[in-house]
Structure formats: structure tokens, C-alpha cells
Coordinates of C-alpha atoms in Angstrom, one line a residue:
Chain R
M689 CA -190.0 0.4 -15.6
S690 CA -186.4 1.1 -14.8
S691 CA -185.7 1.4 -11.1
E692 CA -184.7 -1.6 -9.1
S693 CA -187.6 -1.3 -6.7
D694 CA -190.1 -1.2 -9.7
I695 CA -188.6 -4.4 -11.2
I696 CA -188.6 -6.2 -7.9
A697 CA -192.2 -5.1 -7.1
F698 CA -193.3 -6.2 -10.6
A699 CA -191.5 -9.6 -10.2
R700 CA -192.9 -10.2 -6.7
Q701 CA -196.4 -9.4 -7.7
F702 CA -196.2 -11.5 -10.9
I703 CA -194.8 -14.5 -9.1
N704 CA -197.0 -14.4 -6.0
D705 CA -200.3 -13.3 -7.4
P706 CA -201.7 -15.4 -10.3
K707 CA -204.3 -12.6 -11.0
A708 CA -201.4 -10.3 -11.8
R709 CA -200.3 -12.4 -14.7
T710 CA -202.1 -10.3 -17.2
A711 CA -201.5 -10.3 -20.9
E712 CA -199.9 -6.8 -20.7
R713 CA -197.5 -8.0 -18.1
K714 CA -196.6 -11.1 -20.0
K715 CA -196.0 -9.0 -23.0
L716 CA -193.6 -6.8 -21.0
I717 CA -191.7 -9.9 -19.9
R718 CA -191.6 -11.3 -23.4
D719 CA -190.2 -8.1 -24.8
A720 CA -187.7 -7.7 -22.0
I721 CA -186.3 -11.2 -22.3
Y722 CA -186.2 -10.9 -26.1
K723 CA -184.1 -7.7 -25.8
K724 CA -181.9 -9.3 -23.2
T725 CA -181.3 -12.8 -24.6
G726 CA -182.9 -12.9 -28.0
R727 CA -185.1 -15.8 -26.8
K728 CA -188.7 -15.9 -27.7
L729 CA -191.0 -17.2 -24.9
D730 CA -193.7 -19.7 -25.4
N731 CA -197.0 -18.0 -24.7
S732 CA -198.6 -21.1 -23.1
C733 CA -195.7 -21.9 -20.7
S734 CA -196.5 -20.1 -17.4
T735 CA -193.3 -21.1 -15.6
C736 CA -191.2 -19.9 -18.5
Y737 CA -192.3 -16.4 -17.6
I738 CA -191.2 -16.8 -14.0
E739 CA -187.9 -18.2 -15.2
A740 CA -187.5 -15.2 -17.5
I741 CA -188.1 -12.8 -14.6
F742 CA -185.3 -14.4 -12.7
T743 CA -183.0 -14.2 -15.7
I744 CA -183.8 -10.5 -16.0
L745 CA -183.2 -9.9 -12.4
K746 CA -179.9 -11.7 -12.5
T747 CA -178.6 -10.0 -15.6
K748 CA -179.8 -6.5 -14.8
R749 CA -177.0 -4.4 -13.4
M750 CA -178.7 -2.5 -10.6
A751 CA -177.8 1.0 -9.8
N752 CA -176.1 1.7 -6.5
Y753 CA -177.7 5.1 -6.2
E754 CA -181.3 6.1 -6.5
L755 CA -182.5 9.7 -6.5
R756 CA -185.9 11.0 -5.3
K757 CA -188.5 11.2 -8.0
G758 CA -188.6 14.6 -9.6
Y759 CA -185.2 15.8 -8.3
V760 CA -182.7 17.0 -10.8
A761 CA -179.1 16.9 -9.5
Q762 CA -177.1 19.7 -11.0
F763 CA -173.4 20.4 -10.9
F764 CA -172.3 24.0 -10.6
G765 CA -169.7 25.0 -13.2
T766 CA -168.5 22.6 -15.8
G767 CA -170.0 19.4 -14.4
Y768 CA -168.3 16.0 -14.0
K769 CA -167.2 14.0 -17.0
G770 CA -169.4 16.0 -19.3
V771 CA -172.5 15.5 -17.1
K772 CA -174.0 18.7 -15.8
A773 CA -177.3 17.3 -14.5
F774 CA -178.9 13.9 -14.0
T775 CA -182.1 12.4 -12.7
N776 CA -183.1 9.1 -11.2
L777 CA -184.0 7.9 -14.7
N778 CA -180.4 8.4 -15.8
L779 CA -179.1 6.5 -12.8
Q780 CA -181.4 3.6 -13.4
T781 CA -181.0 3.3 -17.2
D782 CA -177.2 3.7 -17.3
P783 CA -175.8 2.9 -13.9
Q784 CA -172.3 2.2 -15.3
K785 CA -172.0 5.8 -16.4
Y786 CA -173.9 7.6 -13.7
D787 CA -172.9 5.8 -10.6
P788 CA -169.5 7.5 -10.5
V789 CA -171.3 10.8 -11.3
A790 CA -173.6 10.4 -8.3
A791 CA -170.7 9.5 -6.1
E792 CA -168.9 12.7 -7.2
Y793 CA -172.1 14.7 -6.7
L794 CA -172.4 13.4 -3.1
R795 CA -168.7 14.1 -2.5
L796 CA -169.2 17.7 -3.6
Y797 CA -172.5 18.3 -2.0
P798 CA -172.9 16.0 1.0
E799 CA -175.7 18.0 2.3
R800 CA -177.9 16.9 -0.6
A801 CA -177.8 13.3 0.4
K802 CA -181.4 13.9 1.6
F803 CA -182.4 13.8 -2.1
F804 CA -181.1 10.3 -2.5
V805 CA -183.3 7.3 -1.7
R806 CA -180.4 4.8 -1.9
I807 CA -176.8 5.3 -1.3
P808 CA -174.4 2.3 -1.2
P809 CA -173.2 1.7 2.3
V810 CA -169.7 2.9 2.9
A811 CA -167.3 0.2 4.0
P812 CA -166.0 0.8 7.5
P813 CA -162.3 1.8 7.6
V814 CA -160.1 -1.2 8.0
K815 CA -158.4 -1.1 11.4
K816 CA -154.7 -1.8 11.1
L817 CA -153.2 -4.1 13.7
A818 CA -151.0 -2.4 16.2
E819 CA -147.5 -2.7 14.9
K820 CA -145.0 -4.3 17.1
P821 CA -142.2 -1.9 18.1
K822 CA -139.2 -2.7 16.0
P823 CA -136.2 -3.9 18.0
V824 CA -133.7 -1.1 18.3
E825 CA -130.8 -2.0 16.2
K826 CA -127.5 -1.5 17.9
P827 CA -125.2 0.6 15.8
A828 CA -122.4 -1.3 14.5
P829 CA -119.1 -0.5 16.2
E830 CA -116.9 1.6 14.1
N831 CA -113.3 0.8 13.3
V832 CA -113.3 -2.7 14.7
S833 CA -109.8 -3.8 15.3
F834 CA -108.8 -7.3 16.1
T835 CA -106.1 -8.0 18.5
P836 CA -103.8 -11.0 18.0
A837 CA -105.3 -12.7 21.1
D838 CA -108.8 -12.5 19.6
T839 CA -107.8 -14.1 16.4
M840 CA -106.1 -16.8 18.3
S841 CA -109.2 -17.6 20.3
V842 CA -111.3 -17.8 17.2
T843 CA -109.1 -20.3 15.6
I844 CA -108.9 -22.4 18.7
T845 CA -112.7 -22.5 19.0
S846 CA -113.3 -23.4 15.4
L847 CA -110.8 -26.2 15.6
T848 CA -111.4 -27.8 19.0
G849 CA -114.8 -26.6 20.0
A850 CA -113.4 -25.8 23.4
K851 CA -113.2 -22.5 25.0
P852 CA -109.7 -21.2 25.2
K853 CA -108.4 -20.9 28.6
S854 CA -108.3 -17.4 29.8
R855 CA -104.9 -16.3 30.5
T856 CA -104.5 -14.8 33.8
R857 CA -101.5 -13.4 35.3
K858 CA -99.6 -15.6 37.6
K859 CA -99.9 -14.5 41.1
T860 CA -96.7 -13.1 42.3
T861 CA -95.8 -13.2 45.9
K862 CA -93.6 -10.8 47.3
K863 CA -90.7 -12.3 48.9
T864 CA -90.3 -11.4 52.5
T865 CA -87.0 -11.1 53.8
Chain W
M1149 CA -201.0 43.8 6.1
S1150 CA -197.5 45.1 6.0
I1151 CA -196.6 48.0 3.8
G1152 CA -195.3 46.9 0.4
C1153 CA -197.0 43.6 0.5
N1154 CA -199.2 42.7 -2.5
Q1155 CA -198.4 45.8 -4.5
I1156 CA -197.6 46.1 -8.1
V1157 CA -193.9 46.4 -8.6
D1158 CA -193.3 45.7 -12.3
C1159 CA -194.5 46.5 -15.8
I1160 CA -196.0 44.3 -18.4
L1161 CA -194.8 45.2 -21.9
K1162 CA -196.1 44.1 -25.2
N1163 CA -195.5 40.4 -25.9
C1164 CA -194.0 40.0 -29.4
E1165 CA -194.4 36.3 -29.3
Q1166 CA -197.4 34.7 -30.9
L1167 CA -199.7 33.2 -28.3
V1168 CA -200.7 29.6 -28.9
P1169 CA -203.9 28.3 -27.3
G1170 CA -204.7 24.9 -25.9
I1171 CA -202.9 22.2 -24.0
K1172 CA -201.4 18.9 -25.0
D1173 CA -203.4 15.7 -24.9
R1174 CA -201.3 14.2 -22.2
A1175 CA -201.8 15.3 -18.6
Y1176 CA -200.1 14.0 -15.5
F1177 CA -202.0 13.1 -12.3
I1178 CA -200.3 12.9 -9.0
N1179 CA -202.0 11.9 -5.8
Y1180 CA -202.2 14.8 -3.5
D1181 CA -200.7 12.9 -0.6
C1182 CA -197.7 11.9 -2.7
V1183 CA -196.4 15.4 -3.1
D1184 CA -193.5 16.2 -0.8
K1185 CA -194.2 19.9 -0.2
D1186 CA -191.5 20.2 2.4
N1187 CA -188.8 19.5 -0.1
S1188 CA -190.3 21.0 -3.2
T1189 CA -189.0 24.5 -4.0
F1190 CA -190.2 27.7 -5.5
D1191 CA -188.4 30.6 -7.0
P1192 CA -187.4 32.9 -4.2
N1193 CA -188.7 35.9 -6.1
N1194 CA -191.8 34.4 -7.4
S1195 CA -194.0 31.9 -5.5
L1196 CA -195.8 31.0 -8.8
L1197 CA -192.7 29.4 -10.2
L1198 CA -192.3 25.9 -9.0
T1199 CA -188.6 24.9 -9.4
S1200 CA -188.7 21.5 -8.0
L1201 CA -191.5 19.0 -7.4
L1202 CA -190.6 16.0 -5.4
L1203 CA -192.6 12.9 -4.5
K1204 CA -192.6 11.3 -1.1
V1205 CA -190.8 8.0 -0.7
T1206 CA -193.6 5.7 0.3
S1207 CA -194.9 2.3 -0.3
P1208 CA -196.7 1.8 -2.6
T1209 CA -194.5 4.0 -4.7
C1210 CA -195.7 7.5 -5.7
Y1211 CA -195.8 8.3 -9.3
A1212 CA -197.2 10.8 -11.8
F1213 CA -199.8 8.9 -13.9
C1214 CA -200.6 9.8 -17.4
V1215 CA -204.0 10.4 -18.8
E1216 CA -204.0 10.7 -22.6
G1217 CA -206.8 12.3 -24.5
Y1218 CA -207.2 12.6 -28.2
N1219 CA -207.0 15.5 -30.7
F1220 CA -206.9 18.3 -28.1
S1221 CA -209.6 16.8 -26.0
N1222 CA -208.2 18.2 -22.7
E1223 CA -209.4 21.6 -21.5
H1224 CA -208.2 23.9 -18.8
S1225 CA -209.6 27.1 -17.4
V1226 CA -208.8 29.2 -14.4
A1227 CA -211.0 31.9 -12.8
M1228 CA -210.7 34.2 -9.9
V1229 CA -213.5 33.9 -7.3
K1230 CA -214.3 36.8 -5.1
K1231 CA -215.1 36.0 -1.5
T1232 CA -216.1 38.3 1.2
Y1233 CA -212.7 39.1 2.4
Q1234 CA -210.2 37.4 0.1
K1235 CA -209.9 36.6 -3.6
V1236 CA -209.2 33.0 -4.5
W1237 CA -208.8 30.9 -7.6
D1238 CA -210.7 28.2 -9.2
H1239 CA -208.7 25.7 -11.2
N1240 CA -210.6 23.6 -13.7
F1241 CA -209.5 20.7 -15.8
I1242 CA -211.8 18.9 -18.2
F1243 CA -210.6 15.6 -19.7
R1244 CA -212.1 13.0 -21.8
I1245 CA -211.5 9.2 -21.9
F1246 CA -212.4 7.5 -25.1
D1247 CA -212.9 4.1 -23.6
N1248 CA -215.2 2.2 -21.3
T1249 CA -213.3 -0.9 -20.1
P1250 CA -213.7 -2.2 -16.5
E1251 CA -210.2 -0.8 -15.9
V1252 CA -211.2 2.7 -17.1
K1253 CA -214.3 2.6 -14.9
Q1254 CA -212.2 1.5 -11.9
W1255 CA -209.8 4.4 -12.6
I1256 CA -212.7 6.8 -12.7
Q1257 CA -214.1 5.4 -9.4
N1258 CA -210.7 5.7 -7.7
A1259 CA -210.3 9.3 -9.1
I1260 CA -213.7 10.3 -7.7
D1261 CA -212.7 9.2 -4.2
S1262 CA -209.3 11.0 -4.3
R1263 CA -207.6 14.3 -4.5
F1264 CA -204.8 14.9 -7.0
I1265 CA -202.7 17.6 -8.6
V1266 CA -202.6 17.8 -12.3
I1267 CA -199.6 18.8 -14.5
I1268 CA -200.6 20.1 -17.9
E1269 CA -198.5 21.0 -20.8
N1270 CA -199.4 24.2 -22.7
N1271 CA -199.0 24.5 -26.4
Y1272 CA -197.6 28.0 -25.8
S1273 CA -193.8 27.9 -25.2
K1274 CA -192.4 31.4 -24.9
E1275 CA -188.9 32.0 -26.0
D1276 CA -187.0 33.9 -23.3
A1277 CA -183.3 34.4 -23.7
V1278 CA -183.0 35.9 -20.2
N1279 CA -185.0 33.6 -18.0
G1280 CA -184.9 30.5 -20.2
D1281 CA -187.1 29.3 -23.0
G1282 CA -190.2 27.3 -22.2
R1283 CA -191.2 28.7 -18.8
T1284 CA -194.8 28.8 -20.0
V1285 CA -195.0 25.2 -20.9
F1286 CA -195.9 23.2 -17.8
E1287 CA -198.3 24.2 -15.1
V1288 CA -199.4 22.6 -11.9
L1289 CA -203.1 22.7 -10.9
G1290 CA -204.3 22.3 -7.4
W1291 CA -201.1 22.8 -5.5
D1292 CA -202.8 24.0 -2.3
F1293 CA -205.6 21.6 -1.8
G1294 CA -205.6 19.3 -4.8
L1295 CA -208.3 18.9 -7.3
E1296 CA -211.3 16.5 -7.2
V1297 CA -213.6 15.1 -9.8
N1298 CA -216.7 17.3 -9.7
A1299 CA -218.5 15.7 -12.6
A1300 CA -218.3 12.5 -14.5
E1301 CA -220.6 11.8 -17.4
R1302 CA -221.0 9.2 -20.1
N1303 CA -223.7 9.5 -22.7
V1304 CA -223.7 6.6 -25.1
N1305 CA -225.6 8.5 -27.7
D1306 CA -223.3 11.5 -27.7
E1307 CA -222.2 12.1 -31.3
E1308 CA -218.9 13.6 -30.2
M1309 CA -217.9 11.4 -27.4
L1310 CA -219.3 8.2 -28.9
G1311 CA -219.9 6.7 -25.6
G1312 CA -216.7 7.8 -23.9
W1313 CA -216.3 9.5 -20.6
M1314 CA -216.1 13.2 -19.9
L1315 CA -214.8 14.2 -16.5
T1316 CA -214.5 17.6 -14.9
A1317 CA -211.9 18.1 -12.2
G1318 CA -211.8 21.2 -10.1
C1319 CA -211.5 22.7 -6.7
S1320 CA -213.8 22.0 -3.8
D1321 CA -216.9 24.1 -3.5
K1322 CA -215.6 26.1 -0.6
L1323 CA -211.8 25.7 -0.5
K1324 CA -210.3 27.3 -3.5
E1325 CA -206.7 27.7 -4.5
S1326 CA -204.9 30.7 -3.1
L1327 CA -202.9 31.4 -6.3
P1328 CA -203.2 30.8 -10.0
P1329 CA -201.7 27.6 -11.4
R1330 CA -198.0 27.3 -10.6
S1331 CA -195.6 27.3 -13.5
Y1332 CA -193.3 24.3 -13.4
F1333 CA -189.8 25.0 -14.6
V1334 CA -186.8 23.1 -13.3
G1335 CA -183.1 23.9 -13.6
G1336 CA -183.5 26.9 -15.9
T1337 CA -184.2 24.9 -19.0
I1338 CA -187.1 23.1 -20.6
A1339 CA -184.9 20.1 -21.2
L1340 CA -184.2 19.7 -17.5
T1341 CA -187.9 20.3 -16.7
R1342 CA -188.8 17.4 -19.1
A1343 CA -186.2 15.2 -17.5
A1344 CA -187.5 16.0 -14.0
L1345 CA -191.0 15.2 -15.2
A1346 CA -189.9 12.0 -16.8
S1347 CA -188.4 10.8 -13.5
L1348 CA -191.8 11.2 -11.9
L1349 CA -193.7 9.0 -14.4
A1350 CA -195.2 5.7 -13.6
P1351 CA -194.1 2.6 -15.5
C1352 CA -197.5 2.5 -17.3
C1353 CA -196.7 5.9 -18.7
E1354 CA -193.6 4.9 -20.7
D1355 CA -194.0 5.1 -24.5

């Protein structure tokens, strides 16, 4: 029993159907929990078996991919990370190693997705918020030269806080003779 | 019939390998309805070479179930049957169960009411450097119609069986197989074939 569906089906039946709690099944659970945790189950404690099933379900790292039974996935050429072929049994027994291999296999041969029973859902691409248009920076004026009048106004403003009076030319009237 | 169809096109030369008779004690039963024929593949040049056997994705889960005999207790035979117009093939598989528990009897009763294909493992494994070693090992019986149990017998006074069951599986009386048993060879190597077979097995089959 290796695939996720097998374990879940086993657990569901054992928990829901008291008739399914046979000696063989109990032995399977005892062996599994002993391998997992080193704990020995008490034979007479029926709820201990159910607790053990939940422990196994929690600790088992489930494979993200599942192949059709009987299918051998083969890479052409050199393979991927030393793996030239794999089956569902490999995926279920060593998902840490074979999940990336399955992902690579699907990347190379997407048309063979029909031989997979389970493929992890691909996260939808994150939509980026529309960026605000950056304010157009005005180019700094080149060769800025200050006139004496400008420097004067700056000093007056900083000292008094009042705006300097603008100098205007005095009106000149033409003398009429 | 088109010209060139069903004609002899190749030679058979002397086989230098030593033939080994018999089949292994373990056989694999698959319910006929579980086989996904649409996605199973054959060698394009030889329809007797099954290169991929897939099971359907159904609930309850489809599996290959083991039946283990003892000391070469399984037997297999195949014979051509001449009909009026065509020639067909009779696949036979005799297996023995050395037990008589209620579970065994229930298994037999279920088998009697069902159709199944059987994968057998021959003792003869031919070395073939060109096509791959071990192409003669696995064979599939009943690909076209599936086999059924034609006889089930238990004689408690039988000196050989000691009260065990002897079952004979074969084709229907009228519908016979169109071809001899298919060879089962996956991926060009016997190792991959065994891996493919291992992925078919039911949890109860694990050692």
C-alpha cells in the first residue's frame, strides 16, 4: 500500500466499518506505526489503532503526482538527474526524489499528461497592479547663473519673511512744451 | 483479404538457447473491465507484443491481484481451434489453491462470476541482445474476451491436493481468442517490465 488514495481508502474503511478491523489490517497498522515512530501498539486498545492511522496520515509525505497504474514514464536520451524511467510506485514511495522528475517529465512531454492521475494544480499567475505613470521629471536647467538681484531677494525673504518689492521703472512723463 | 496480409515474411532459425518449461507459481489476475485497452499499446510491427498495459482509473481502484500456487502448481496451455471459416485460439490456465478458508471460497465464487485476464511468468527467459533480454518471460492470456473459470473442483480425499482447490480458467465455449497469448514487454527491458507490473499490483500482493 503506497499511494495516497490506497492509504486514505484503507483508513476510511477501517475507521467507518468495524467489520473491516481485521487482524491482518491491525497488524499492518502496528507494523506501520512501529516503523514510523518506534511505538508498539497495545493490541486490545481499539482507539489506539485509529489514533495511529491519523498519525500515519499526518506524517506521510504525500506525492504531488500520481501516474496511471502500469505506465512507465521514460525519458529519451540521458534522463533527468540520473532517472531514465519511473512508475507510480516510485512516485509514491519516494516523492521527494521523484516529484521534480515528474514535473520535468511533464514539462518535456506535456502531451503525456493523460497518463497522470494527479497533477498538482498550477497556481494562477499573479496579476501585477497597474503601475502609476511616473511623473515626468523636468530636466534640471543647465548653467544656472544667479543675478545680483536674485541673491538680494533671497536674503530679504529669509530675513524678514516678506516678499521684496518688485522694482518697477518709474513712469516717465514726457514734458510737453 | 488484401494481398500481402497474413503471409509469411520471415525465417525462424535454430534457437541456441535452452528452452525452460513451466511457469512461475505467482500469476496475476486483472478484472477484464479494468483494462484500459484504449491507452494500452502494442508494438507497431507485432500485434502480439504488448508494450504497455494500463488500468482504468475507476472506483473501486483497479489492480492486478496475485494468486500464488506452490511448487510449480500453475499450468498453462494454448491450442489453436479450427472453426468453419477462421482459426482461433484457446487459452487455458489451470491453478491450484491450497487452502479452504471462507475467504478463499469467496474469492472462487467471485472469480466464477467474472471475466479476467491473467498475466503469467514463464520460466524461459531468452537472452536477446538485439531486442532486449526477457521478452519471453511475461504473457497475457485472454486479451480479447477475458478468461472465465470453466471448472472448479475440490476433492478432500485427493492425495495430491489434500483438500485444496483446482480451478481451470479458459475461453468461452464459443468465443475464442483471435491470437495466441500476447507477450508483455515494456520499455525494452525486463527490469522496466517488472517495474510496470509492480505498479499494477494490489496492496495484498506486496511481499
